[in-house]
Tab-separated table of C-alpha atoms and ligand atoms in Angstrom:
chain	number	residue	atom	x	y	z
A	3	UNK	CA	-5.098	85.638	92.233
A	4	UNK	CA	-1.874	84.405	93.772
A	5	UNK	CA	1.455	84.480	92.053
A	6	UNK	CA	3.873	81.710	92.892
A	7	UNK	CA	7.476	82.582	92.370
A	8	UNK	CA	10.253	80.587	93.843
A	9	UNK	CA	10.421	81.717	97.441
A	10	UNK	CA	13.738	82.722	98.904
A	11	UNK	CA	14.987	81.074	102.066
A	12	UNK	CA	17.591	81.705	104.738
A	13	UNK	CA	21.031	80.461	103.784
A	14	UNK	CA	22.019	78.977	107.129
A	15	UNK	CA	20.835	78.385	110.668
A	16	UNK	CA	23.074	81.166	111.940
A	17	UNK	CA	21.620	83.506	109.339
A	18	UNK	CA	18.102	82.637	110.446
A	19	UNK	CA	18.921	83.082	114.139
A	20	UNK	CA	20.624	86.425	113.559
A	21	UNK	CA	17.842	87.727	111.311
A	22	UNK	CA	15.146	86.857	113.832
A	23	UNK	CA	17.274	88.253	116.661
A	24	UNK	CA	17.826	91.395	114.619
A	25	UNK	CA	14.092	91.812	114.418
A	26	UNK	CA	13.577	91.138	118.103
A	27	UNK	CA	16.417	93.276	119.430
A	28	UNK	CA	15.414	96.883	118.912
A	29	UNK	CA	14.392	100.086	120.618
A	30	UNK	CA	12.309	98.071	123.047
A	31	UNK	CA	15.426	96.394	124.446
A	32	UNK	CA	17.793	99.297	124.620
A	33	UNK	CA	15.446	102.118	125.415
A	34	UNK	CA	12.153	100.851	126.816
A	35	UNK	CA	13.320	97.896	128.912
A	36	UNK	CA	15.864	99.847	131.000
A	37	UNK	CA	13.345	102.468	131.960
A	38	UNK	CA	10.674	99.877	132.764
A	39	UNK	CA	13.089	98.022	135.030
A	40	UNK	CA	14.055	101.251	136.743
A	41	UNK	CA	10.475	102.344	137.172
A	42	UNK	CA	8.833	99.075	138.192
A	43	UNK	CA	10.965	97.580	140.894
A	44	UNK	CA	14.167	96.228	139.307
A	45	UNK	CA	14.506	92.469	139.690
A	46	UNK	CA	10.833	92.131	140.658
A	47	UNK	CA	9.862	93.395	137.205
A	48	UNK	CA	12.472	91.222	135.529
A	49	UNK	CA	11.093	88.116	137.220
A	50	UNK	CA	7.544	88.777	136.012
A	51	UNK	CA	8.873	89.584	132.564
A	52	UNK	CA	10.767	86.276	132.407
A	53	UNK	CA	7.619	84.384	133.395
A	54	UNK	CA	5.752	86.023	130.512
A	55	UNK	CA	8.530	85.092	128.124
A	56	UNK	CA	8.175	81.443	129.154
A	57	UNK	CA	4.375	81.355	129.160
A	58	UNK	CA	3.722	83.519	126.161
A	59	UNK	CA	6.759	84.857	124.327
A	60	UNK	CA	8.592	81.668	123.484
A	61	UNK	CA	5.540	79.513	122.615
A	62	UNK	CA	4.053	82.214	120.386
A	63	UNK	CA	7.362	82.905	118.700
A	64	UNK	CA	7.624	79.209	117.822
A	65	UNK	CA	3.945	79.296	116.840
A	66	UNK	CA	4.162	82.279	114.480
A	67	UNK	CA	7.322	81.004	112.836
A	68	UNK	CA	5.750	77.598	112.312
A	69	UNK	CA	2.642	79.125	110.691
A	70	UNK	CA	4.903	80.777	108.140
A	71	UNK	CA	7.076	77.743	107.632
A	72	UNK	CA	4.136	75.413	107.182
A	73	UNK	CA	2.610	77.445	104.382
A	74	UNK	CA	5.631	79.276	102.887
A	75	UNK	CA	3.311	82.225	102.347
A	76	UNK	CA	2.929	85.742	103.636
A	77	UNK	CA	0.623	86.200	106.658
A	78	UNK	CA	-2.685	86.867	104.848
A	79	UNK	CA	-2.386	83.741	102.688
A	80	UNK	CA	-0.934	81.708	105.590
A	81	UNK	CA	-3.836	82.534	107.866
A	82	UNK	CA	-6.332	81.747	105.114
A	83	UNK	CA	-4.720	78.427	104.280
A	84	UNK	CA	-4.674	77.245	107.885
A	85	UNK	CA	-7.868	78.802	109.193
A	86	UNK	CA	-10.283	79.179	106.282
A	87	UNK	CA	-11.612	82.135	104.375
A	88	UNK	CA	-12.313	84.740	107.086
A	89	UNK	CA	-8.878	84.200	108.572
A	90	UNK	CA	-7.246	85.727	105.497
A	91	UNK	CA	-8.524	89.135	106.588
A	92	UNK	CA	-7.164	88.550	110.096
A	93	UNK	CA	-3.748	87.756	108.638
A	94	UNK	CA	-4.094	90.865	106.487
A	95	UNK	CA	-4.656	92.906	109.637
A	96	UNK	CA	-1.346	91.682	111.065
A	97	UNK	CA	0.391	92.931	107.904
A	98	UNK	CA	-1.270	96.325	108.301
A	99	UNK	CA	-0.147	96.366	111.927
A	100	UNK	CA	3.472	95.763	110.954
A	101	UNK	CA	3.140	98.447	108.322
A	102	UNK	CA	1.835	101.013	110.835
A	103	UNK	CA	4.591	100.051	113.261
A	104	UNK	CA	7.189	100.506	110.517
A	105	UNK	CA	5.850	104.046	110.022
A	106	UNK	CA	6.037	105.329	113.578
A	107	UNK	CA	9.153	103.308	114.340
A	108	UNK	CA	10.963	105.067	111.486
A	109	UNK	CA	10.005	108.467	112.870
A	110	UNK	CA	11.299	107.671	116.352
A	111	UNK	CA	14.416	105.948	115.016
A	112	UNK	CA	14.990	109.138	113.009
A	113	UNK	CA	15.640	110.995	116.259
A	114	UNK	CA	18.364	108.459	117.019
A	115	UNK	CA	19.918	108.994	113.590
A	116	UNK	CA	19.755	112.749	114.167
A	117	UNK	CA	21.445	112.392	117.533
A	118	UNK	CA	24.109	110.129	116.079
A	119	UNK	CA	25.022	112.982	113.723
A	120	UNK	CA	24.820	115.531	116.528
A	121	UNK	CA	27.144	113.448	118.674
A	122	UNK	CA	29.610	112.989	115.816
A	123	UNK	CA	29.785	116.746	115.490
A	124	UNK	CA	30.529	116.996	119.194
A	125	UNK	CA	27.289	118.837	119.927
A	126	UNK	CA	26.102	116.544	122.693
A	127	UNK	CA	28.915	116.805	125.150
A	128	UNK	CA	28.921	120.452	126.199
A	129	UNK	CA	25.967	120.518	128.569
A	130	UNK	CA	26.359	121.681	132.145
A	131	UNK	CA	22.811	120.819	133.245
A	132	UNK	CA	20.071	118.397	132.196
A	133	UNK	CA	17.898	121.401	131.394
A	134	UNK	CA	20.419	122.592	128.817
A	135	UNK	CA	20.420	119.154	127.198
A	136	UNK	CA	16.642	119.165	127.231
A	137	UNK	CA	16.483	122.570	125.568
A	138	UNK	CA	18.923	121.413	122.916
A	139	UNK	CA	16.736	118.416	122.149
A	140	UNK	CA	13.630	120.597	121.986
A	141	UNK	CA	15.481	122.852	119.563
A	142	UNK	CA	16.400	119.856	117.417
A	143	UNK	CA	12.846	118.527	117.465
A	144	UNK	CA	11.371	121.894	116.538
A	145	UNK	CA	12.893	121.653	113.058
A	146	UNK	CA	10.627	119.736	110.665
A	147	UNK	CA	13.527	119.399	108.236
A	148	UNK	CA	15.620	117.629	110.801
A	149	UNK	CA	12.943	115.219	112.028
A	150	UNK	CA	11.776	114.470	108.480
A	151	UNK	CA	15.240	114.269	106.978
A	152	UNK	CA	16.437	111.888	109.686
A	153	UNK	CA	13.378	109.702	109.222
A	154	UNK	CA	13.944	109.586	105.459
A	155	UNK	CA	17.588	108.691	105.953
A	156	UNK	CA	16.722	105.884	108.323
A	157	UNK	CA	14.090	104.489	105.949
A	158	UNK	CA	16.568	104.801	103.090
A	159	UNK	CA	18.988	102.487	104.913
A	160	UNK	CA	16.237	99.951	105.602
A	161	UNK	CA	15.132	100.131	101.959
A	162	UNK	CA	18.632	99.460	100.729
A	163	UNK	CA	18.905	96.312	102.848
A	164	UNK	CA	15.482	95.094	101.717
A	165	UNK	CA	16.254	95.672	98.038
A	166	UNK	CA	18.871	92.938	98.106
A	167	UNK	CA	16.402	90.294	99.193
A	168	UNK	CA	16.147	87.762	101.981
A	169	UNK	CA	19.556	86.149	101.793
A	170	UNK	CA	21.755	88.845	100.296
A	171	UNK	CA	19.944	91.701	102.016
A	172	UNK	CA	18.258	90.868	105.316
A	173	UNK	CA	20.416	87.901	106.276
A	174	UNK	CA	23.698	89.446	105.215
A	175	UNK	CA	22.970	92.768	106.928
A	176	UNK	CA	22.095	90.999	110.161
A	177	UNK	CA	25.214	88.865	109.969
A	178	UNK	CA	27.286	92.021	109.910
A	179	UNK	CA	25.243	94.378	112.067
A	180	UNK	CA	24.275	92.049	114.916
A	181	UNK	CA	27.829	91.070	115.901
A	182	UNK	CA	28.727	94.760	115.715
A	183	UNK	CA	25.797	95.555	117.984
A	184	UNK	CA	26.824	92.874	120.506
A	185	UNK	CA	30.359	94.162	120.508
A	186	UNK	CA	29.323	97.794	121.010
A	187	UNK	CA	26.952	96.886	123.801
A	188	UNK	CA	29.540	94.784	125.577
A	189	UNK	CA	32.109	97.538	125.238
A	190	UNK	CA	29.743	100.180	126.622
A	191	UNK	CA	28.720	97.855	129.457
A	192	UNK	CA	32.316	97.306	130.544
A	193	UNK	CA	32.836	101.044	130.342
A	194	UNK	CA	29.741	101.609	132.502
A	195	UNK	CA	31.045	99.143	135.083
A	196	UNK	CA	34.320	101.038	135.276
A	197	UNK	CA	32.572	104.261	136.257
A	198	UNK	CA	32.182	105.423	139.863
A	199	UNK	CA	29.050	104.225	141.715
A	200	UNK	CA	28.501	101.369	139.270
A	201	UNK	CA	27.984	99.052	142.249
A	202	UNK	CA	25.141	101.169	143.501
A	203	UNK	CA	23.588	101.226	140.047
A	204	UNK	CA	23.645	97.445	139.829
A	205	UNK	CA	22.186	97.144	143.328
A	206	UNK	CA	19.403	99.569	142.469
A	207	UNK	CA	18.575	97.551	139.386
A	208	UNK	CA	18.780	94.051	140.742
A	209	UNK	CA	17.296	94.486	144.200
A	210	UNK	CA	13.662	93.542	143.872
A	211	UNK	CA	11.220	96.176	145.056
A	212	UNK	CA	7.997	94.212	145.288
A	213	UNK	CA	5.907	97.278	146.163
A	214	UNK	CA	6.610	98.749	142.703
A	215	UNK	CA	5.054	95.701	141.083
A	216	UNK	CA	1.644	97.239	140.459
A	217	UNK	CA	-0.943	95.946	137.961
A	218	UNK	CA	0.427	98.573	135.565
A	219	UNK	CA	3.892	97.058	135.965
A	220	UNK	CA	2.589	93.573	135.220
A	221	UNK	CA	0.785	94.759	132.091
A	222	UNK	CA	3.928	96.591	130.996
A	223	UNK	CA	5.950	93.385	131.417
A	224	UNK	CA	3.432	91.509	129.297
A	225	UNK	CA	3.421	94.178	126.577
A	226	UNK	CA	7.196	94.265	126.586
A	227	UNK	CA	7.477	90.472	126.173
A	228	UNK	CA	5.249	90.801	123.157
A	229	UNK	CA	6.704	93.845	121.473
A	230	UNK	CA	10.315	92.850	121.921
A	231	UNK	CA	9.781	89.507	120.170
A	232	UNK	CA	8.074	91.292	117.247
A	233	UNK	CA	4.949	89.178	117.721
A	234	UNK	CA	1.446	89.939	116.498
A	235	UNK	CA	2.449	91.903	113.400
A	236	UNK	CA	3.198	89.423	110.667
A	237	UNK	CA	6.949	89.705	111.068
A	238	UNK	CA	7.659	86.283	112.530
A	239	UNK	CA	5.148	84.566	110.238
A	240	UNK	CA	6.945	86.119	107.276
A	241	UNK	CA	10.423	85.272	108.554
A	242	UNK	CA	9.095	81.768	109.238
A	243	UNK	CA	8.048	81.465	105.604
A	244	UNK	CA	11.725	81.669	104.598
A	245	UNK	CA	12.730	78.924	107.019
A	246	UNK	CA	13.659	75.482	105.685
A	247	UNK	CA	11.846	72.389	106.958
A	248	UNK	CA	15.088	70.958	108.269
A	249	UNK	CA	15.393	73.744	110.818
A	250	UNK	CA	14.937	72.676	114.436
A	251	UNK	CA	12.624	75.485	115.552
A	252	UNK	CA	13.024	74.817	119.262
A	253	UNK	CA	16.808	74.844	119.096
A	254	UNK	CA	16.894	78.046	117.081
A	255	UNK	CA	14.136	79.983	118.885
A	256	UNK	CA	15.572	79.311	122.321
A	257	UNK	CA	18.875	81.159	121.737
A	258	UNK	CA	16.917	83.983	120.101
A	259	UNK	CA	14.807	84.573	123.206
A	260	UNK	CA	17.853	84.176	125.437
A	261	UNK	CA	19.913	86.650	123.390
A	262	UNK	CA	17.065	89.135	123.288
A	263	UNK	CA	16.778	88.929	127.072
A	264	UNK	CA	20.506	89.224	127.668
A	265	UNK	CA	20.662	92.320	125.470
A	266	UNK	CA	17.813	93.904	127.451
A	267	UNK	CA	19.476	93.132	130.779
A	268	UNK	CA	22.900	94.334	129.666
A	269	UNK	CA	21.389	97.491	128.162
A	270	UNK	CA	19.703	98.227	131.492
A	271	UNK	CA	22.993	97.682	133.306
A	272	UNK	CA	24.834	99.926	130.853
A	273	UNK	CA	22.371	102.793	131.007
A	274	UNK	CA	22.043	102.758	134.780
A	275	UNK	CA	25.763	102.558	135.492
A	276	UNK	CA	26.295	105.521	133.178
A	277	UNK	CA	23.444	107.481	134.795
A	278	UNK	CA	24.462	106.693	138.369
A	279	UNK	CA	28.024	107.795	137.743
A	280	UNK	CA	26.864	111.400	137.888
A	281	UNK	CA	24.206	110.830	140.523
A	282	UNK	CA	21.246	110.706	138.172
A	283	UNK	CA	18.659	107.976	138.576
A	284	UNK	CA	17.188	108.430	135.164
A	285	UNK	CA	13.887	109.429	133.745
A	286	UNK	CA	11.540	107.677	131.433
A	287	UNK	CA	10.684	108.025	127.771
A	288	UNK	CA	12.371	110.618	125.636
A	289	UNK	CA	13.957	112.277	128.630
A	290	UNK	CA	16.146	109.266	129.318
A	291	UNK	CA	17.864	109.070	125.930
A	292	UNK	CA	17.703	112.670	124.809
A	293	UNK	CA	17.964	114.771	127.969
A	294	UNK	CA	19.683	112.825	130.699
A	295	UNK	CA	22.176	110.762	128.727
A	296	UNK	CA	23.608	113.672	126.684
A	297	UNK	CA	24.089	115.580	129.926
A	298	UNK	CA	25.844	112.565	131.438
A	299	UNK	CA	28.037	112.159	128.348
A	300	UNK	CA	29.083	115.776	128.897
A	301	UNK	CA	30.214	114.948	132.420
A	302	UNK	CA	31.964	111.594	132.195
A	303	UNK	CA	35.454	110.875	130.886
A	304	UNK	CA	35.580	110.213	127.115
A	305	UNK	CA	31.907	111.107	126.773
A	306	UNK	CA	32.618	112.582	123.313
A	307	UNK	CA	33.656	109.111	122.199
A	308	UNK	CA	30.984	107.096	123.956
A	309	UNK	CA	28.053	109.280	122.904
A	310	UNK	CA	28.349	108.437	119.184
A	311	UNK	CA	29.046	104.781	119.973
A	312	UNK	CA	25.903	104.663	122.071
A	313	UNK	CA	23.671	106.251	119.425
A	314	UNK	CA	25.206	104.005	116.772
A	315	UNK	CA	24.297	100.990	118.903
A	316	UNK	CA	20.689	102.115	119.244
A	317	UNK	CA	20.449	102.918	115.536
A	318	UNK	CA	21.704	99.468	114.496
A	319	UNK	CA	19.200	97.811	116.796
A	320	UNK	CA	16.395	99.911	115.335
A	321	UNK	CA	17.482	99.362	111.723
A	322	UNK	CA	17.332	95.562	111.771
A	323	UNK	CA	13.910	95.797	113.474
A	324	UNK	CA	12.596	98.276	110.919
A	325	UNK	CA	13.622	95.952	108.098
A	326	UNK	CA	11.578	93.191	109.718
A	327	UNK	CA	8.567	95.444	110.228
A	328	UNK	CA	8.508	96.237	106.498
A	329	UNK	CA	9.143	92.732	105.203
A	330	UNK	CA	5.567	91.386	105.722
A	331	UNK	CA	4.225	94.144	103.470
A	332	UNK	CA	6.951	93.475	100.913
A	333	UNK	CA	6.238	89.732	100.944
A	334	UNK	CA	2.512	90.387	100.647
A	335	UNK	CA	2.899	92.670	97.619
A	336	UNK	CA	5.156	90.154	95.928
A	337	UNK	CA	2.923	87.147	96.672
A	338	UNK	CA	-0.393	88.788	95.980
A	339	UNK	CA	0.367	90.933	92.946
A	340	UNK	CA	3.433	89.222	91.548
A	341	UNK	CA	5.494	92.417	91.948
A	342	UNK	CA	9.259	92.292	91.754
A	343	UNK	CA	11.026	92.673	95.072
A	344	UNK	CA	12.366	96.115	94.146
A	345	UNK	CA	8.930	97.426	93.275
A	346	UNK	CA	7.394	95.949	96.427
A	347	UNK	CA	10.153	97.377	98.631
A	348	UNK	CA	9.838	100.817	97.049
A	349	UNK	CA	6.076	100.817	97.594
A	350	UNK	CA	6.299	99.566	101.197
A	351	UNK	CA	9.000	102.072	102.102
A	352	UNK	CA	7.121	104.942	100.451
A	353	UNK	CA	4.017	103.936	102.404
A	354	UNK	CA	5.938	103.761	105.669
A	355	UNK	CA	7.377	107.165	104.936
A	356	UNK	CA	3.892	108.586	104.420
A	357	UNK	CA	2.708	107.180	107.740
A	358	UNK	CA	5.892	108.407	109.347
A	359	UNK	CA	5.560	111.974	108.056
A	360	UNK	CA	2.795	113.053	110.446
A	361	UNK	CA	4.717	111.263	113.223
A	362	UNK	CA	7.937	113.087	112.381
A	363	UNK	CA	6.039	116.361	112.233
A	364	UNK	CA	4.066	115.727	115.396
A	365	UNK	CA	6.649	117.375	117.696
A	366	UNK	CA	6.809	120.503	115.539
A	367	UNK	CA	4.526	121.583	112.663
A	368	UNK	CA	1.640	119.339	113.703
A	369	UNK	CA	2.032	119.627	117.470
A	370	UNK	CA	-1.347	121.357	117.783
A	371	UNK	CA	-3.171	118.322	116.405
A	372	UNK	CA	-4.080	116.181	119.392
A	373	UNK	CA	-6.690	113.552	118.577
A	374	UNK	CA	-8.083	112.012	121.810
A	375	UNK	CA	-5.593	114.024	123.818
A	376	UNK	CA	-2.584	112.275	122.223
A	377	UNK	CA	-0.025	113.684	119.841
A	378	UNK	CA	-0.252	112.003	116.426
A	379	UNK	CA	2.861	109.998	117.210
A	380	UNK	CA	1.806	108.786	120.620
A	381	UNK	CA	-1.674	108.057	119.248
A	382	UNK	CA	-0.231	105.756	116.584
A	383	UNK	CA	2.155	104.135	119.048
A	384	UNK	CA	-0.764	103.422	121.373
A	385	UNK	CA	-2.945	102.118	118.550
A	386	UNK	CA	-0.138	99.886	117.278
A	387	UNK	CA	1.403	98.531	120.440
A	388	UNK	CA	-1.531	98.534	122.857
A	389	UNK	CA	-4.318	97.480	120.517
A	390	UNK	CA	-3.296	96.135	117.100
A	391	UNK	CA	-0.300	94.060	118.212
A	392	UNK	CA	-2.241	92.301	121.009
A	393	UNK	CA	-5.079	91.649	118.535
A	394	UNK	CA	-2.527	90.155	116.118
A	395	UNK	CA	-1.036	87.980	118.866
A	396	UNK	CA	-4.445	86.867	120.059
A	397	UNK	CA	-5.511	85.898	116.568
A	398	UNK	CA	-2.296	83.940	115.975
A	399	UNK	CA	-2.814	82.074	119.264
A	400	UNK	CA	-6.463	81.299	118.442
A	401	UNK	CA	-5.588	80.220	114.925
A	402	UNK	CA	-2.856	77.874	116.105
A	403	UNK	CA	-4.608	76.507	119.173
A	404	UNK	CA	-8.183	76.224	117.973
A	405	UNK	CA	-8.317	76.117	114.154
A	406	UNK	CA	-5.076	74.630	112.972
A	407	UNK	CA	-5.135	72.530	116.167
A	408	UNK	CA	-2.397	71.435	118.513
A	409	UNK	CA	-1.640	68.191	116.730
A	410	UNK	CA	-0.798	69.773	113.388
A	411	UNK	CA	1.040	72.618	115.070
A	412	UNK	CA	3.275	70.150	116.890
A	413	UNK	CA	3.752	68.150	113.692
A	414	UNK	CA	5.041	71.288	112.025
A	415	UNK	CA	7.321	72.263	114.898
A	416	UNK	CA	8.725	68.783	115.190
A	417	UNK	CA	9.652	68.610	111.510
A	418	UNK	CA	13.358	68.984	111.926
A	419	UNK	CA	13.255	68.126	115.644
A	420	UNK	CA	11.439	64.790	116.038
A	421	UNK	CA	14.080	63.390	118.366
A	422	UNK	CA	13.728	66.311	120.705
A	423	UNK	CA	9.986	65.869	121.152
A	424	UNK	CA	10.540	62.197	121.722
A	425	UNK	CA	13.043	62.780	124.476
A	426	UNK	CA	11.497	65.845	126.075
A	427	UNK	CA	8.032	64.692	126.951
A	428	UNK	CA	6.797	67.939	128.502
A	429	UNK	CA	7.580	70.032	125.425
A	430	UNK	CA	4.418	69.171	123.537
A	431	UNK	CA	1.886	69.771	126.354
A	432	UNK	CA	3.764	72.921	127.365
A	433	UNK	CA	3.582	74.479	123.889
A	434	UNK	CA	-0.026	73.496	123.285
A	435	UNK	CA	-1.272	74.571	126.703
A	436	UNK	CA	0.435	77.971	126.487
A	437	UNK	CA	-0.753	78.748	122.974
A	438	UNK	CA	-4.256	77.384	123.435
A	439	UNK	CA	-5.155	78.656	126.894
A	440	UNK	CA	-2.612	80.903	128.565
A	441	UNK	CA	-1.915	83.198	125.611
A	442	UNK	CA	-5.569	83.988	124.803
A	443	UNK	CA	-6.394	84.675	128.453
A	444	UNK	CA	-3.385	86.916	129.078
A	445	UNK	CA	-3.725	88.834	125.819
A	446	UNK	CA	-7.457	89.142	126.412
A	447	UNK	CA	-6.726	90.859	129.725
A	448	UNK	CA	-4.335	93.273	128.011
A	449	UNK	CA	-6.942	94.136	125.392
A	450	UNK	CA	-9.771	94.635	127.865
A	451	UNK	CA	-7.525	96.903	129.893
A	452	UNK	CA	-6.522	98.878	126.762
A	453	UNK	CA	-10.140	99.462	125.809
A	454	UNK	CA	-11.176	100.362	129.358
A	455	UNK	CA	-8.459	102.981	129.709
B	28	LIG	N1	11.122	93.985	118.377
B	28	LIG	C1	11.415	95.348	118.055
B	28	LIG	C2	11.956	96.075	119.264
B	28	LIG	O1	12.186	95.460	120.261
B	28	LIG	C3	10.222	96.064	117.625
B	28	LIG	C4	9.676	95.742	116.310
B	28	LIG	C5	10.145	94.779	115.478
B	28	LIG	C6	8.676	96.414	115.899
B	28	LIG	C7	9.556	94.492	114.285
B	28	LIG	C8	8.116	96.148	114.718
B	28	LIG	C9	8.527	95.156	113.923
B	28	LIG	O2	12.156	97.256	119.249
């Protein structure tokens, strides 16, 4: 049985744009993108990534948001309404995906919260070698109380925002936190540019190295385009369900993708100028944020000030994304069981915490448990981002392109932007062709590759 309560909606176009951007801009932009660019050939990687944003990211973002807006329902009910009975389960899977992501994301974001506190206490700026910084991080991670406590704190902040609802919680938080994030990033970027060897850092980043553009690099670019726009996990369908019909989806999604991309590029510039200033060329994964950067902050002028600002920046980015990863579950519990928002938020956050616990304990108490040769955390990350998210994206593309059909999809998108479709003749064939053909083929390749390896 479905309960129909009056559905909340975004209060303004700016609120909608900032909320969706808040979801999109997260750890993937500030942490993952810089190391991918460094590893896979600088501008060569960026070029491929931009192509995927045009062919896949933007059309699917518009597509997922329009599914939600058309039905004003959470993903399971949306998929069922547009696709027929079996599709409800597919939509349900996207909610589960977002839920799993919210669990492991909270554990990883917990490390950032922990390091924000460490940096505020001045503990991250006394290292004389990278090895010392690495040992300090390993010490921090070996404490289950610290990893768990930080995760709980992070989830607590997300819960608080969600409690207040769509407009007064999610929208308002993004309206405050996103400008703060942009300001911090800009400030750190200018600081990075002022450091010695910043020219070399920028050259290293923006000179294309075509030989680094391996098949692995191309798949990584595709996965990044997907993950950074929060596609395939019910988030954008849910945010779409709060979007008024008058909204011009093309005009509001375009700045979102552009902002998301600019933040990624500026974050890469910031991190590499800071690293190069002490002659380091960076490492990937945890090492980049938790070994190399704290060492660098120990070396550079005013590192004690910039270290907390940096970790605050990353935490804000992660927080607005976490909120959006939880919201599909919240919306589902409210729609399906008629729960109050507070009850639904409490249940979703408690569930995310439970999934996050083994992740938070995977570097310490549970480090000996290694299913399929992965730690619990990396196993869940792989399951979520390499398998479930592509499945979610593929199903959204198939639903839009082949069940709901191009004509109705375009009708929905053009509600609020009829003029635009009239004037820009290529817009319609572009969106339909990408969603119907290009997206399924590209995502299919990603999935086959994930299962093969
Ligand atoms: N888009 C977020 C990022 O770039 C990731 C994310 C958002 C994950 C929403 C889950 C749900 O980090």
